[in-house]
mmCIF file of C-alpha atoms in Angstrom:
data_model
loop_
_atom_site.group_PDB
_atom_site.id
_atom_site.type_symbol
_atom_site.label_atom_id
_atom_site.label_comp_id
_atom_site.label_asym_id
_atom_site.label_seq_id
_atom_site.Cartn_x
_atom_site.Cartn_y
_atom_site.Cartn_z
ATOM 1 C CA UNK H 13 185.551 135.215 -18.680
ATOM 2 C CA UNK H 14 183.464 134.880 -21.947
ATOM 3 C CA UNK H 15 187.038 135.930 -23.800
ATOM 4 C CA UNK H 16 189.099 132.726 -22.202
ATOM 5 C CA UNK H 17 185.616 130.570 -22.874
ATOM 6 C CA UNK H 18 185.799 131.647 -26.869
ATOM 7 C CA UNK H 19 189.433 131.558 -26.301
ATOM 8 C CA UNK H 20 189.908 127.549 -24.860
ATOM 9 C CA UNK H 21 186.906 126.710 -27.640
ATOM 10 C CA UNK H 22 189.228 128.019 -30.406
ATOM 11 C CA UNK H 23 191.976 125.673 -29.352
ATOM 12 C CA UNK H 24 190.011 122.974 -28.696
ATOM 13 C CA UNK H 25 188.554 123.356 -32.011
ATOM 14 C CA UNK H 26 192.055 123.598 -33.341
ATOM 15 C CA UNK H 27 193.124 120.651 -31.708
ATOM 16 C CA UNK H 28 190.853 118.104 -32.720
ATOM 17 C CA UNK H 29 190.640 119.192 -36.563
ATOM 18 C CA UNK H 30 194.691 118.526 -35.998
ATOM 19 C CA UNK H 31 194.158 114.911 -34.170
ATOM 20 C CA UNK H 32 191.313 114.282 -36.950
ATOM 21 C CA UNK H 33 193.452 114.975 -39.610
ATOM 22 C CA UNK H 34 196.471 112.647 -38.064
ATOM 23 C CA UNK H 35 193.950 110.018 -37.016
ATOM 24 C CA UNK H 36 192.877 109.844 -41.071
ATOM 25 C CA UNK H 37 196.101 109.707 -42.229
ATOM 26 C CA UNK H 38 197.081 107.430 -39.686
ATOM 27 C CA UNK H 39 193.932 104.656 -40.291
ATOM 28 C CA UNK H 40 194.447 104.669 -43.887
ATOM 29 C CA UNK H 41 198.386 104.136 -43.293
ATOM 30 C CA UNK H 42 197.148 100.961 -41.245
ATOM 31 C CA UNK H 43 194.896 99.795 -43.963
ATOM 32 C CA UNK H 44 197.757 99.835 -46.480
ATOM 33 C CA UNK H 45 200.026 97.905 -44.600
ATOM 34 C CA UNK H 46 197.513 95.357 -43.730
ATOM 35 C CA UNK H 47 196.773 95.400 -47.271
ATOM 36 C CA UNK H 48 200.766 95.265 -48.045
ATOM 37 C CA UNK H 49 200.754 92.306 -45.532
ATOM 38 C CA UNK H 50 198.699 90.447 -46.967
ATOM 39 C CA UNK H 51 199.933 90.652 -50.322
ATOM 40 C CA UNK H 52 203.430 90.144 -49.764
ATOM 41 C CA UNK H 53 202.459 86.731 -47.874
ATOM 42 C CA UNK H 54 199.900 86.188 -50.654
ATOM 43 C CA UNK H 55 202.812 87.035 -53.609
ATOM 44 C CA UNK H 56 205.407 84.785 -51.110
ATOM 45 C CA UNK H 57 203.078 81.574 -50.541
ATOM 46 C CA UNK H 58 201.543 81.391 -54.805
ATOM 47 C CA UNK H 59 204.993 82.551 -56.196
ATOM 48 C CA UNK H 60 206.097 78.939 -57.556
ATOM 49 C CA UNK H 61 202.327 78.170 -58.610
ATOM 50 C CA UNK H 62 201.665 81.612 -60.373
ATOM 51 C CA UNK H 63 204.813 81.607 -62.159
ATOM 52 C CA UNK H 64 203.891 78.445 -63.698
ATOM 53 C CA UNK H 65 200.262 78.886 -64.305
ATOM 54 C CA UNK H 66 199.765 82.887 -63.840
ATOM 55 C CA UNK H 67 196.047 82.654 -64.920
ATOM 56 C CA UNK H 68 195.047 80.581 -61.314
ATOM 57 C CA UNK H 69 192.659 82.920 -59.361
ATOM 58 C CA UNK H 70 194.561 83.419 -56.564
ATOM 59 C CA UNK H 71 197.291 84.831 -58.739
ATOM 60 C CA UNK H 72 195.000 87.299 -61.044
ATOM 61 C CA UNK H 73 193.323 88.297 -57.822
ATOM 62 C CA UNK H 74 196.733 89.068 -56.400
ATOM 63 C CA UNK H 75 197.789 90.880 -59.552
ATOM 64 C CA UNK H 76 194.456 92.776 -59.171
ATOM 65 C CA UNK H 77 195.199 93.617 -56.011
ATOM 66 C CA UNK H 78 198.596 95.331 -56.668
ATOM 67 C CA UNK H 79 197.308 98.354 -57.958
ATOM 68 C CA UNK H 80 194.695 99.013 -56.020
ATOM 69 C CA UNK H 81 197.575 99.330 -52.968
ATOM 70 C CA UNK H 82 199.667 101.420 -54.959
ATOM 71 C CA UNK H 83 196.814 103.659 -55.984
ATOM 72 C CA UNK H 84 195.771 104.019 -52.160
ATOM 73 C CA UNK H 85 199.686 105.450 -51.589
ATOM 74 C CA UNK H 86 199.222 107.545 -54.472
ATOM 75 C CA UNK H 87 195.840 108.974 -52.828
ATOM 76 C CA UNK H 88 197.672 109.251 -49.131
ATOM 77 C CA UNK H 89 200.481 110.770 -50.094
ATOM 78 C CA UNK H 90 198.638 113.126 -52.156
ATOM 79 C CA UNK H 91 196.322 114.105 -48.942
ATOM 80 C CA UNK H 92 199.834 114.590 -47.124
ATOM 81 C CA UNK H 93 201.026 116.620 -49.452
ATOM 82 C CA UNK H 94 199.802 120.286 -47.949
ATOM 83 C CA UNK H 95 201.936 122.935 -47.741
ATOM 84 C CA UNK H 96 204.801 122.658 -44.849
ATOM 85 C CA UNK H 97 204.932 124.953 -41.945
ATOM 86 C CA UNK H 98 207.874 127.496 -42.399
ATOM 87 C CA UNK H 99 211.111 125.330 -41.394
ATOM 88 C CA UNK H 100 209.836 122.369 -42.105
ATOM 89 C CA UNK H 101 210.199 119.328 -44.095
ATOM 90 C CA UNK H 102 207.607 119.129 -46.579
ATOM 91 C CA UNK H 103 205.939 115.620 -46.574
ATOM 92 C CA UNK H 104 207.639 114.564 -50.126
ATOM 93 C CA UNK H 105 211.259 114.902 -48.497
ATOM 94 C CA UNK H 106 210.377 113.184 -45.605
ATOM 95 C CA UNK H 107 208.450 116.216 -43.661
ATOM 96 C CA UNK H 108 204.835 115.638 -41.520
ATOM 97 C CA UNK H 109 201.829 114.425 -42.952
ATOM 98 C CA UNK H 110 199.767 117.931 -43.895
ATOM 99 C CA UNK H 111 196.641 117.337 -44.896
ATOM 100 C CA UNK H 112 195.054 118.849 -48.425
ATOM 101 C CA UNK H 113 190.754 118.723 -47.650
ATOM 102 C CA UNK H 114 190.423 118.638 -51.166
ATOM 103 C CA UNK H 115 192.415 115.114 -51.473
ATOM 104 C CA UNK H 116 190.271 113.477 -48.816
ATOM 105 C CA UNK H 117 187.260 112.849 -51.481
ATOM 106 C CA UNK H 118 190.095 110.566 -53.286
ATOM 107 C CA UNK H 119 191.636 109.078 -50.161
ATOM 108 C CA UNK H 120 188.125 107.803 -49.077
ATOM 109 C CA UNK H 121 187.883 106.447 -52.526
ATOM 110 C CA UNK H 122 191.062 104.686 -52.992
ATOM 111 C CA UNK H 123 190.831 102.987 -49.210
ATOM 112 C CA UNK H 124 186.483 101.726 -50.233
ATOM 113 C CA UNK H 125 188.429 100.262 -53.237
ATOM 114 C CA UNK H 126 190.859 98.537 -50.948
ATOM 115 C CA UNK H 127 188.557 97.057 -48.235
ATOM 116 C CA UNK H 128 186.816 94.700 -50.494
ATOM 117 C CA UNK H 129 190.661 93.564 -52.388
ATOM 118 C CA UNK H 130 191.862 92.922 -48.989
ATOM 119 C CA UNK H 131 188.790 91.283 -47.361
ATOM 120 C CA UNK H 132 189.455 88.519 -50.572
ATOM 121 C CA UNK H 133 192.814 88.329 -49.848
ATOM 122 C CA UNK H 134 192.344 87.706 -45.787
ATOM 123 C CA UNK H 135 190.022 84.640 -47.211
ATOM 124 C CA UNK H 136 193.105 83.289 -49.044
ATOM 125 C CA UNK H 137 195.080 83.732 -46.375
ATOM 126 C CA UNK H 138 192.481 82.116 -44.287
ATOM 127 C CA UNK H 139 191.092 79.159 -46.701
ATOM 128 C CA UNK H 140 192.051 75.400 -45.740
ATOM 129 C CA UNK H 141 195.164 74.437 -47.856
ATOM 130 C CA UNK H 142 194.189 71.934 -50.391
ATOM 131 C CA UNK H 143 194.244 68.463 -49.680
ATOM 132 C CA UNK H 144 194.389 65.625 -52.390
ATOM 133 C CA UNK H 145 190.482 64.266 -52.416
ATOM 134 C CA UNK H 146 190.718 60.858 -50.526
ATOM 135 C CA UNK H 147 189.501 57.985 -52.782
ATOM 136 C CA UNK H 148 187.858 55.171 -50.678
ATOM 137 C CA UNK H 149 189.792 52.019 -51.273
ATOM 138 C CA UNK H 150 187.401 49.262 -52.473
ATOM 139 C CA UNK H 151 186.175 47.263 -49.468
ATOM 140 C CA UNK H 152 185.351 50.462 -47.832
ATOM 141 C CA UNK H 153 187.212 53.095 -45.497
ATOM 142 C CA UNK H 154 188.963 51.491 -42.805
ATOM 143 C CA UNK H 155 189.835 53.112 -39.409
ATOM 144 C CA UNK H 156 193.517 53.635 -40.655
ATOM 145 C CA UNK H 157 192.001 54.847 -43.850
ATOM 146 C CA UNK H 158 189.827 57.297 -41.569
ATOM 147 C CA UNK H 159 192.273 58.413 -39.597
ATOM 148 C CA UNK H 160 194.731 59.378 -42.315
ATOM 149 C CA UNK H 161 192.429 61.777 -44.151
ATOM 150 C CA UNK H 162 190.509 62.684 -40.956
ATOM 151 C CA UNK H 163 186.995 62.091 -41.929
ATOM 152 C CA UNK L 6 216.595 117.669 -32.329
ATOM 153 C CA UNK L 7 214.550 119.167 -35.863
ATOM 154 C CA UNK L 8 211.832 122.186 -35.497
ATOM 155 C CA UNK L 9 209.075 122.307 -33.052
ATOM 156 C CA UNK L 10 205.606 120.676 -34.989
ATOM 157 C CA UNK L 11 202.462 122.384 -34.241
ATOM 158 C CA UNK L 12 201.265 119.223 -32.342
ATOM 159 C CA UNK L 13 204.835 119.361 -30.573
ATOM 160 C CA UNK L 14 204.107 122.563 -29.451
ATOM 161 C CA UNK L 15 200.445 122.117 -28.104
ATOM 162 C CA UNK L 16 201.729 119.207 -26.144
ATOM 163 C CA UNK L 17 204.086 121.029 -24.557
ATOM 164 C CA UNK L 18 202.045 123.937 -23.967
ATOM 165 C CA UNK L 19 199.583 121.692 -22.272
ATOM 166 C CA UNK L 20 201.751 120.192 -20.088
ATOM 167 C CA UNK L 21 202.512 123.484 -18.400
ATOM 168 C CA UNK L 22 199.049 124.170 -18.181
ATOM 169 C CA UNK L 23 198.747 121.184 -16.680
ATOM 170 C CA UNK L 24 201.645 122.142 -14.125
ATOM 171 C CA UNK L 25 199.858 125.112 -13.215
ATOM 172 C CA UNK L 26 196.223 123.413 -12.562
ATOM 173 C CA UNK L 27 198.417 121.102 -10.507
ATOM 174 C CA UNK L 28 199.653 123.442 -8.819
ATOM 175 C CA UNK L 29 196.893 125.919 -7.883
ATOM 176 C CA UNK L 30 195.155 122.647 -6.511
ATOM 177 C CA UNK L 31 192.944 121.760 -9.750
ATOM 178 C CA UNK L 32 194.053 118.387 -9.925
ATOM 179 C CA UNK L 33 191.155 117.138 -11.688
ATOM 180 C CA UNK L 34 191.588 119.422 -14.172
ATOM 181 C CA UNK L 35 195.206 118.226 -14.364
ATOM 182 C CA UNK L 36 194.113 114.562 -15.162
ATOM 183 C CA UNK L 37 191.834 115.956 -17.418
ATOM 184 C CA UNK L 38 194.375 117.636 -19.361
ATOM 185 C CA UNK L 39 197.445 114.959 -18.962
ATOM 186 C CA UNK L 40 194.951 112.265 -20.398
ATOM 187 C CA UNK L 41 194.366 114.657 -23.468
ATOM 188 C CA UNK L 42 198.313 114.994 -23.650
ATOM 189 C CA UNK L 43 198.947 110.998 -23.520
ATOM 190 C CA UNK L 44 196.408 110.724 -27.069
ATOM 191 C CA UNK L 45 198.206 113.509 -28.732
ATOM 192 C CA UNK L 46 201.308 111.845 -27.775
ATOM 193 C CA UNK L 47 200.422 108.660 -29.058
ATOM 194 C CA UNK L 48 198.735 110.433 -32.306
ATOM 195 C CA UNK L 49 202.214 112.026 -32.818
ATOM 196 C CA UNK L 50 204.299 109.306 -32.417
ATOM 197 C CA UNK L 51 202.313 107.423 -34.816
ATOM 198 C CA UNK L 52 202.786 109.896 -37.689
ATOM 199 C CA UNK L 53 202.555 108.988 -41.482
ATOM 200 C CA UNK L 54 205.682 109.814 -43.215
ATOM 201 C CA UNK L 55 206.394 109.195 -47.137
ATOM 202 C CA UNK L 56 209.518 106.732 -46.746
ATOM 203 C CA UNK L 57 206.964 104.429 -44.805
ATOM 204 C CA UNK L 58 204.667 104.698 -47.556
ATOM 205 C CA UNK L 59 206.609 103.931 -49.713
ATOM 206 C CA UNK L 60 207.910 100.752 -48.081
ATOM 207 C CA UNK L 61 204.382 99.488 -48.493
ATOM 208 C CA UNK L 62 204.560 99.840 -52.361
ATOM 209 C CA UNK L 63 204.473 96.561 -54.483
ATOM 210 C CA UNK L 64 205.881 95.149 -57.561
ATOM 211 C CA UNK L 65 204.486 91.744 -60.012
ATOM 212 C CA UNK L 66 206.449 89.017 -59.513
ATOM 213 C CA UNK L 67 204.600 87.259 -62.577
#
């Protein structure tokens, strides 16, 4: 009895270092695309204004952001990159995600540099659009005047 | 179909352990284990690959 006891604890053990492992990759795969989401809407919706006036701040905070993505691949696939089971794909020719423990230090790194790039870019996404400032006619607003420009 | 992954093969494995708890009249046990099954599942099915990563990868445009 104390043999299947050790025996289920060794599997159980087994099995959650193997979820934990996919549930790492897996959360830091979701953070990249939310980050890639935002940036390709971001790069999409400033194109025409960055192109003609690159130094804006939404445009060097989207070029800022850029590499900070890529370097967060980098670290993933780098923490994928463990040796494949025999007969199977290795993770650089389209095998499983196997995890390396020493690339986790980096991984953890790359993704705390992230958070912070894509919480600025989720308040451009969010911020009003800009509206012309409404210049009150002489004579003073009128109700049309309020209605217009919402006030 | 390509070659059996380790998680592959714990899922299945469970499942007939499952079967046999079912069987043998532990159907709590069974639950137990089928609920455990349905997260691998969905932890499997959601694995990283590199051509997905590399989808996500981004270019200047100015």
């Amino acid at each position: 009895m104390k043999r299947i006891g050790m025996f289920l604890l060794i599997c159980t053990a087994g099995l959650m270092s193997q979820a934990f492992s996919c549930n790492t990759a897996a959360t830091a795969r979701d953070t990249i695309a939310t980050s890639f989401g935002y940036l390709t809407w971001a790069q999409s919706n400033y194109k025409a204004s960055c192109t003609a006036n690159p130094a804006q701040t939404p445009c060097v905070l989207i070029n800022k952001a850029i590499p900070v993505n890529n370097l967060a691949i980098d670290a993933l696939e780098f923490y994928c990159s463990g040796v494949a089971p025999a007969g199977q794909a290795s993770f650089a020719s389209g095998g499983p995600c196997v995890p390396v423990a020493s690339g986790l230090a980096a991984l953890n790194a790359a993704l705390a540099n992230l958070g912070p790039i894509v919480a600025d870019l989720k308040a451009l996404a969010n911020a009003p659009a800009k509206v012309a400032t409404p210049v009150i006619p002489p004579g003073g607003a009128t109700l049309e005047f309020v209605e217009r420009y919402r006030l | 179909m390509g070659p059996l992954t380790i998680l592959e093969l714990v899922i299945s494995l469970l499942g007939g352990v499952s079967s046999a708890f079912n069987k043998t009249g532990l159907s709590n046990l069974a639950t137990g284990i089928d609920a455990a099954i349905e997260k691998l599942t969905a932890v499997h099915a959601e694995a990283v690959t590199k051509p997905e990563l590399e989808g996500f990868r981004i270019t200047p445009q100015w």
